[in-house]
Amino acid sequence: MRCAAIDFGTNTARLLIGDCEERKLITLLVEREVVRLGGGFSDDYGLSNEAQKRGLDCLKRFSAIIREYGACYIKASATSAVRDAVNGASFVAQVKRETGIQLKVIDGDLEGRLTLNGVFSGIDVIHDDMMVLDVGGGSTEITISEYGVPKFVRSLPLGVVRLTEGFGSSQSMYERIVTIINQLESEIVSNGISIKSETELVSTAGTATTLAAIQMKMDKYDCGRVNNFIISRKDVGLIYDMLLPMTPSERLTVPGLEKGREDLIIAGILITIHVMDRFGFKRLKVSDYGLLEGLALSAAESANSVNLCDNAPGSGELLVNAK
């Protein structure tokens, strides 16, 4: 059965289509687009009209691709920007009317757990103790696992879009990050969890993959080279020092830095640096796998029980009108 997954994030939207066979997924296509759904976000008004239009245009394109590939079972998630917006529910309803896509707004805990599953599906070694860092556009998820089992999951109000648009200067962003990460450390300790010297830090999403691409001076993104790439704390700092004095347009001349991230990368690296320093990590492993793959695996596991091509009941949280 052909399945699809959509990770509709605060900055980036991604689509995966694959064939589900015996609860396994064979990837056929991955599409991505920097939508910046959280751009212009307001606590009083939620998602801006311009951001909603960008989001709808993207999902219309994804919907057409899904129909072209004949995917019958689809899971589509929306994260921080939609779940925090006062107009999030109306946007979800509009998406369903205009594209046939039923977005499911997931909370930070589920986002972290699905991301962990996605990371595990692509990592070369699953260590006994791991911390997975997912720096997103609207929030950052921290998941700590022991022997492959999530023991601690938190969604932090730190996202590259919101930090950049809400705080502006690197110093103001840093002060906000320090406050939140210090609170996180206290919560980890109070839950009886220790970050050991052998704990592996794995970072997923755009900041981490961009760091890897810059370090390897990639003119064209290569997920195979990026996935499982290891970058030291020293090299993360050197990249930060190189990018900070540049204007956003100047950063676009740096090999490996994708258009749409030129103003956001500073916030993402600041989050990464402070997590590494606070918990004593000297390096991080980059994962090209994450929430999207976690959603796809969930779709693959469920595909035998619900078939949208047959208009099966009980599929309200999934994509509708996919055929």
Short mmCIF file of C-alpha atoms in Angstrom, two decimals:
data_model
loop_
_atom_site.label_atom_id
_atom_site.label_comp_id
_atom_site.label_asym_id
_atom_site.label_seq_id
_atom_site.Cartn_x
_atom_site.Cartn_y
_atom_site.Cartn_z
CA MET A 1 0.00 0.00 0.00
CA ARG A 2 1.26 3.46 -0.85
CA CYS A 3 1.56 5.84 2.12
CA ALA A 4 2.44 9.48 2.59
CA ALA A 5 3.48 11.67 5.50
CA ILE A 6 3.52 15.45 5.86
CA ASP A 7 5.49 17.33 8.50
CA PHE A 8 4.02 20.84 8.34
CA GLY A 9 6.39 22.80 10.53
CA THR A 10 6.73 26.41 11.61
CA ASN A 11 9.44 27.09 9.02
CA THR A 12 9.62 24.08 6.70
CA ALA A 13 7.02 21.75 5.19
CA ARG A 14 8.10 18.27 4.11
CA LEU A 15 6.37 15.44 2.26
CA LEU A 16 7.38 11.78 2.10
CA ILE A 17 5.75 9.15 -0.10
CA GLY A 18 6.59 5.49 0.14
CA ASP A 19 5.31 1.95 -0.21
CA CYS A 20 4.26 0.24 3.01
CA GLU A 21 5.01 -3.45 3.08
CA GLU A 22 4.64 -5.55 6.24
CA ARG A 23 4.85 -2.47 8.45
CA LYS A 24 8.02 -1.27 6.71
CA LEU A 25 8.40 1.78 4.50
CA ILE A 26 10.24 1.99 1.19
CA THR A 27 10.77 5.69 0.42
CA LEU A 28 9.89 6.81 -3.11
CA LEU A 29 9.90 10.61 -2.83
CA VAL A 30 10.80 13.36 -0.38
CA GLU A 31 9.78 16.98 -1.09
CA ARG A 32 10.42 20.03 1.05
CA GLU A 33 9.64 23.72 0.98
CA VAL A 34 10.56 26.62 3.26
CA VAL A 35 7.10 28.04 3.96
CA ARG A 36 7.78 30.03 7.14
CA LEU A 37 4.29 29.44 8.45
CA GLY A 38 5.29 31.11 11.71
CA GLY A 39 6.46 34.29 9.98
CA GLY A 40 4.59 37.32 11.29
CA PHE A 41 3.01 35.24 14.08
CA SER A 42 1.08 37.21 16.69
CA ASP A 43 -0.22 36.05 20.07
CA ASP A 44 -3.36 38.13 19.47
CA TYR A 45 -4.03 37.21 15.84
CA GLY A 46 -2.13 33.96 15.31
CA LEU A 47 -0.98 32.99 11.82
CA SER A 48 -0.65 35.93 9.45
CA ASN A 49 -2.69 36.05 6.24
CA GLU A 50 0.49 35.92 4.17
CA ALA A 51 1.80 32.87 6.03
CA GLN A 52 -1.53 31.07 5.65
CA LYS A 53 -1.46 31.69 1.90
CA ARG A 54 2.08 30.32 1.64
CA GLY A 55 1.02 27.29 3.64
CA LEU A 56 -2.07 26.64 1.54
CA ASP A 57 -0.14 26.98 -1.71
CA CYS A 58 2.42 24.48 -0.47
CA LEU A 59 -0.18 21.96 0.69
CA LYS A 60 -2.06 22.24 -2.59
CA ARG A 61 1.15 21.26 -4.33
CA PHE A 62 1.71 18.39 -1.89
CA SER A 63 -1.88 17.23 -2.39
CA ALA A 64 -1.39 17.11 -6.16
CA ILE A 65 1.78 15.04 -5.73
CA ILE A 66 0.01 12.64 -3.38
CA ARG A 67 -2.76 12.13 -5.93
CA GLU A 68 -0.21 11.69 -8.71
CA TYR A 69 1.52 8.94 -6.75
CA GLY A 70 -1.77 7.35 -5.70
CA ALA A 71 -1.07 7.32 -1.97
CA CYS A 72 -4.06 5.99 -0.08
CA TYR A 73 -2.96 6.21 3.54
CA ILE A 74 -1.58 9.51 4.77
CA LYS A 75 -0.60 11.09 8.08
CA ALA A 76 -0.16 14.85 8.19
CA SER A 77 0.93 16.74 11.28
CA ALA A 78 1.05 20.41 12.20
CA THR A 79 3.28 21.52 15.04
CA SER A 80 4.11 24.64 17.08
CA ALA A 81 2.82 27.46 14.87
CA VAL A 82 -0.62 25.92 14.35
CA ARG A 83 -1.06 24.52 17.85
CA ASP A 84 -0.24 27.91 19.43
CA ALA A 85 -2.27 30.08 17.03
CA VAL A 86 -5.67 31.45 18.02
CA ASN A 87 -6.72 30.89 14.40
CA GLY A 88 -5.08 27.47 14.16
CA ALA A 89 -8.36 25.54 14.07
CA SER A 90 -9.82 27.71 11.32
CA PHE A 91 -6.62 27.28 9.29
CA VAL A 92 -6.81 23.49 9.67
CA ALA A 93 -10.43 23.59 8.48
CA GLN A 94 -9.48 25.74 5.49
CA VAL A 95 -6.67 23.34 4.57
CA LYS A 96 -9.10 20.43 4.61
CA ARG A 97 -11.64 22.29 2.43
CA GLU A 98 -9.13 23.47 -0.16
CA THR A 99 -6.66 20.58 -0.32
CA GLY A 100 -8.34 17.50 1.13
CA ILE A 101 -5.55 17.27 3.68
CA GLN A 102 -6.60 16.72 7.28
CA LEU A 103 -3.83 18.15 9.44
CA LYS A 104 -3.54 16.69 12.91
CA VAL A 105 -2.17 19.19 15.40
CA ILE A 106 0.20 17.25 17.64
CA ASP A 107 1.53 18.31 21.03
CA GLY A 108 5.20 18.66 21.88
CA ASP A 109 5.40 15.34 23.71
CA LEU A 110 4.12 13.34 20.73
CA GLU A 111 6.30 15.39 18.41
CA GLY A 112 9.37 14.43 20.44
CA ARG A 113 8.47 10.74 20.51
CA LEU A 114 7.76 10.56 16.78
CA THR A 115 10.99 12.41 16.09
CA LEU A 116 12.90 9.90 18.21
CA ASN A 117 11.42 7.02 16.19
CA GLY A 118 12.36 8.76 12.97
CA VAL A 119 15.92 9.38 14.14
CA PHE A 120 16.30 5.75 15.19
CA SER A 121 15.28 4.62 11.71
CA GLY A 122 18.25 6.39 10.14
CA ILE A 123 20.99 6.38 12.76
CA ASP A 124 24.00 4.09 12.37
CA VAL A 125 24.25 3.20 16.07
CA ILE A 126 21.53 3.46 18.73
CA HIS A 127 23.47 4.22 21.89
CA ASP A 128 22.32 3.14 25.35
CA ASP A 129 21.95 6.79 26.37
CA MET A 130 20.96 9.47 23.87
CA MET A 131 19.68 13.02 23.80
CA VAL A 132 17.85 14.04 20.64
CA LEU A 133 17.75 17.78 19.93
CA ASP A 134 15.15 18.97 17.43
CA VAL A 135 15.52 22.72 16.85
CA GLY A 136 12.36 23.84 15.06
CA GLY A 137 10.86 27.07 13.85
CA GLY A 138 8.45 27.53 16.73
CA SER A 139 9.75 25.20 19.43
CA THR A 140 12.63 22.94 20.33
CA GLU A 141 12.08 19.36 21.45
CA ILE A 142 14.50 17.57 23.78
CA THR A 143 14.11 13.80 24.08
CA ILE A 144 16.31 11.66 26.32
CA SER A 145 16.28 7.91 25.73
CA GLU A 146 17.77 4.94 27.53
CA TYR A 147 18.22 1.68 25.62
CA GLY A 148 16.02 3.02 22.85
CA VAL A 149 13.13 3.96 25.17
CA PRO A 150 12.15 7.63 25.67
CA LYS A 151 12.56 8.58 29.34
CA PHE A 152 12.15 12.34 29.17
CA VAL A 153 10.46 14.50 26.51
CA ARG A 154 10.04 18.26 26.67
CA SER A 155 8.95 20.88 24.18
CA LEU A 156 10.66 24.20 24.83
CA PRO A 157 9.34 27.63 23.76
CA LEU A 158 12.48 28.18 21.69
CA GLY A 159 12.11 28.28 17.92
CA VAL A 160 14.31 29.94 15.33
CA VAL A 161 11.48 31.90 13.72
CA ARG A 162 10.04 33.18 16.98
CA LEU A 163 13.44 33.99 18.47
CA THR A 164 14.59 35.84 15.35
CA GLU A 165 11.38 37.82 14.89
CA GLY A 166 10.67 38.33 18.60
CA PHE A 167 14.10 39.13 20.02
CA GLY A 168 16.21 40.28 17.09
CA SER A 169 19.74 40.67 18.42
CA SER A 170 21.95 37.69 19.14
CA GLN A 171 22.47 38.88 22.72
CA SER A 172 18.72 39.10 23.43
CA MET A 173 18.18 35.67 21.87
CA TYR A 174 21.04 34.22 23.91
CA GLU A 175 19.62 35.54 27.18
CA ARG A 176 16.26 33.96 26.40
CA ILE A 177 17.90 30.66 25.48
CA VAL A 178 19.99 30.61 28.67
CA THR A 179 16.88 31.11 30.82
CA ILE A 180 14.94 28.27 29.18
CA ILE A 181 17.83 25.78 29.03
CA ASN A 182 18.67 26.44 32.69
CA GLN A 183 15.05 25.62 33.56
CA LEU A 184 15.31 22.48 31.44
CA GLU A 185 18.43 21.33 33.29
CA SER A 186 16.68 21.75 36.64
CA GLU A 187 13.73 19.72 35.40
CA ILE A 188 15.98 16.94 34.10
CA VAL A 189 17.74 16.72 37.46
CA SER A 190 14.45 16.75 39.38
CA ASN A 191 13.30 13.80 37.28
CA GLY A 192 16.31 11.80 38.41
CA ILE A 193 17.92 11.73 34.97
CA SER A 194 21.65 12.25 34.53
CA ILE A 195 23.46 13.17 31.34
CA LYS A 196 26.43 10.82 31.34
CA SER A 197 29.80 11.30 29.67
CA GLU A 198 28.91 8.55 27.19
CA THR A 199 25.50 10.03 26.31
CA GLU A 200 25.29 10.69 22.57
CA LEU A 201 23.83 13.99 21.35
CA VAL A 202 21.93 13.63 18.08
CA SER A 203 20.53 16.75 16.43
CA THR A 204 17.88 16.75 13.73
CA ALA A 205 16.07 19.36 11.62
CA GLY A 206 17.32 22.35 9.63
CA THR A 207 19.89 23.88 11.96
CA ALA A 208 21.79 20.61 12.37
CA THR A 209 21.67 19.62 8.71
CA THR A 210 22.75 23.13 7.71
CA LEU A 211 25.73 22.96 10.07
CA ALA A 212 26.76 19.67 8.45
CA ALA A 213 26.27 21.03 4.92
CA ILE A 214 28.33 24.15 5.71
CA GLN A 215 31.08 22.11 7.34
CA MET A 216 31.28 19.93 4.21
CA LYS A 217 30.96 22.99 1.90
CA MET A 218 28.06 21.43 -0.01
CA ASP A 219 26.92 23.20 -3.16
CA LYS A 220 24.11 20.64 -3.48
CA TYR A 221 22.54 19.04 -0.44
CA ASP A 222 23.33 15.34 -0.07
CA CYS A 223 21.25 13.66 2.65
CA GLY A 224 23.40 10.53 2.52
CA ARG A 225 26.51 12.49 3.49
CA VAL A 226 24.71 14.63 6.04
CA ASN A 227 23.03 11.78 7.92
CA ASN A 228 25.26 10.52 10.76
CA PHE A 229 27.80 13.29 10.11
CA ILE A 230 29.66 14.24 13.28
CA ILE A 231 30.58 17.85 14.00
CA SER A 232 32.58 19.07 16.99
CA ARG A 233 31.58 21.84 19.39
CA LYS A 234 34.66 23.74 18.20
CA ASP A 235 33.52 23.62 14.57
CA VAL A 236 29.97 24.66 15.50
CA GLY A 237 31.49 27.72 17.18
CA LEU A 238 33.68 28.51 14.19
CA ILE A 239 30.67 28.41 11.87
CA TYR A 240 28.78 30.73 14.24
CA ASP A 241 31.69 33.16 14.36
CA MET A 242 31.87 33.16 10.56
CA LEU A 243 28.13 33.77 10.02
CA LEU A 244 27.36 36.25 12.82
CA PRO A 245 28.96 39.39 11.27
CA MET A 246 27.50 38.67 7.83
CA THR A 247 24.26 40.16 6.53
CA PRO A 248 21.56 37.63 5.61
CA SER A 249 22.28 38.14 1.90
CA GLU A 250 25.99 37.57 2.49
CA ARG A 251 25.25 34.30 4.29
CA LEU A 252 23.60 32.98 1.13
CA THR A 253 27.03 32.94 -0.49
CA VAL A 254 28.17 30.31 2.03
CA PRO A 255 28.04 26.81 0.52
CA GLY A 256 25.53 24.65 2.37
CA LEU A 257 23.27 27.47 3.61
CA GLU A 258 19.81 27.16 2.06
CA LYS A 259 17.74 30.17 1.05
CA GLY A 260 15.11 30.78 3.70
CA ARG A 261 17.49 30.09 6.58
CA GLU A 262 19.85 33.02 6.14
CA ASP A 263 18.27 35.08 8.94
CA LEU A 264 17.29 32.11 11.14
CA ILE A 265 20.53 30.16 11.35
CA ILE A 266 22.03 32.36 14.09
CA ALA A 267 19.19 31.54 16.49
CA GLY A 268 19.44 27.83 15.67
CA ILE A 269 23.18 27.71 16.28
CA LEU A 270 22.80 29.63 19.55
CA ILE A 271 20.32 27.02 20.83
CA THR A 272 22.65 24.22 19.74
CA ILE A 273 25.72 25.80 21.35
CA HIS A 274 24.01 26.38 24.67
CA VAL A 275 22.63 22.82 24.84
CA MET A 276 26.10 21.45 24.07
CA ASP A 277 27.78 23.68 26.66
CA ARG A 278 25.19 23.24 29.38
CA PHE A 279 25.27 19.42 29.21
CA GLY A 280 28.94 19.02 28.35
CA PHE A 281 28.73 17.67 24.81
CA LYS A 282 31.94 17.97 22.80
CA ARG A 283 30.32 16.85 19.54
CA LEU A 284 26.97 16.10 17.98
CA LYS A 285 25.78 13.62 15.42
CA VAL A 286 23.52 15.02 12.69
CA SER A 287 20.39 13.15 11.66
CA ASP A 288 18.65 13.80 8.36
CA TYR A 289 15.79 11.71 9.76
CA GLY A 290 13.23 13.05 12.20
CA LEU A 291 9.54 13.83 12.63
CA LEU A 292 8.69 13.21 8.96
CA GLU A 293 10.15 9.72 9.04
CA GLY A 294 8.50 9.05 12.40
CA LEU A 295 5.14 9.96 10.89
CA ALA A 296 5.85 7.80 7.84
CA LEU A 297 6.74 4.82 10.04
CA SER A 298 3.52 5.34 11.97
CA ALA A 299 1.62 5.37 8.68
CA ALA A 300 3.37 2.18 7.59
CA GLU A 301 2.53 0.44 10.85
CA SER A 302 -1.16 1.37 10.52
CA ALA A 303 -1.58 0.95 6.77
CA ASN A 304 -3.01 -2.54 6.95
CA SER A 305 -5.85 -1.43 9.23
CA VAL A 306 -7.07 1.69 7.39
CA ASN A 307 -7.25 2.16 3.62
CA LEU A 308 -8.42 5.57 2.51
CA CYS A 309 -8.72 4.37 -1.08
CA ASP A 310 -11.64 2.29 0.15
CA ASN A 311 -13.06 5.21 2.18
CA ALA A 312 -12.50 3.23 5.35
CA PRO A 313 -14.12 4.56 8.54
CA GLY A 314 -12.11 5.75 11.49
CA SER A 315 -9.59 7.73 9.50
CA GLY A 316 -10.62 11.22 10.52
CA GLU A 317 -7.18 12.29 11.73
CA LEU A 318 -5.57 11.39 8.41
CA LEU A 319 -5.64 12.79 4.91
CA VAL A 320 -9.06 12.69 3.25
CA ASN A 321 -10.11 12.66 -0.40
CA ALA A 322 -6.70 11.36 -1.41
CA LYS A 323 -7.79 9.44 -4.47
#
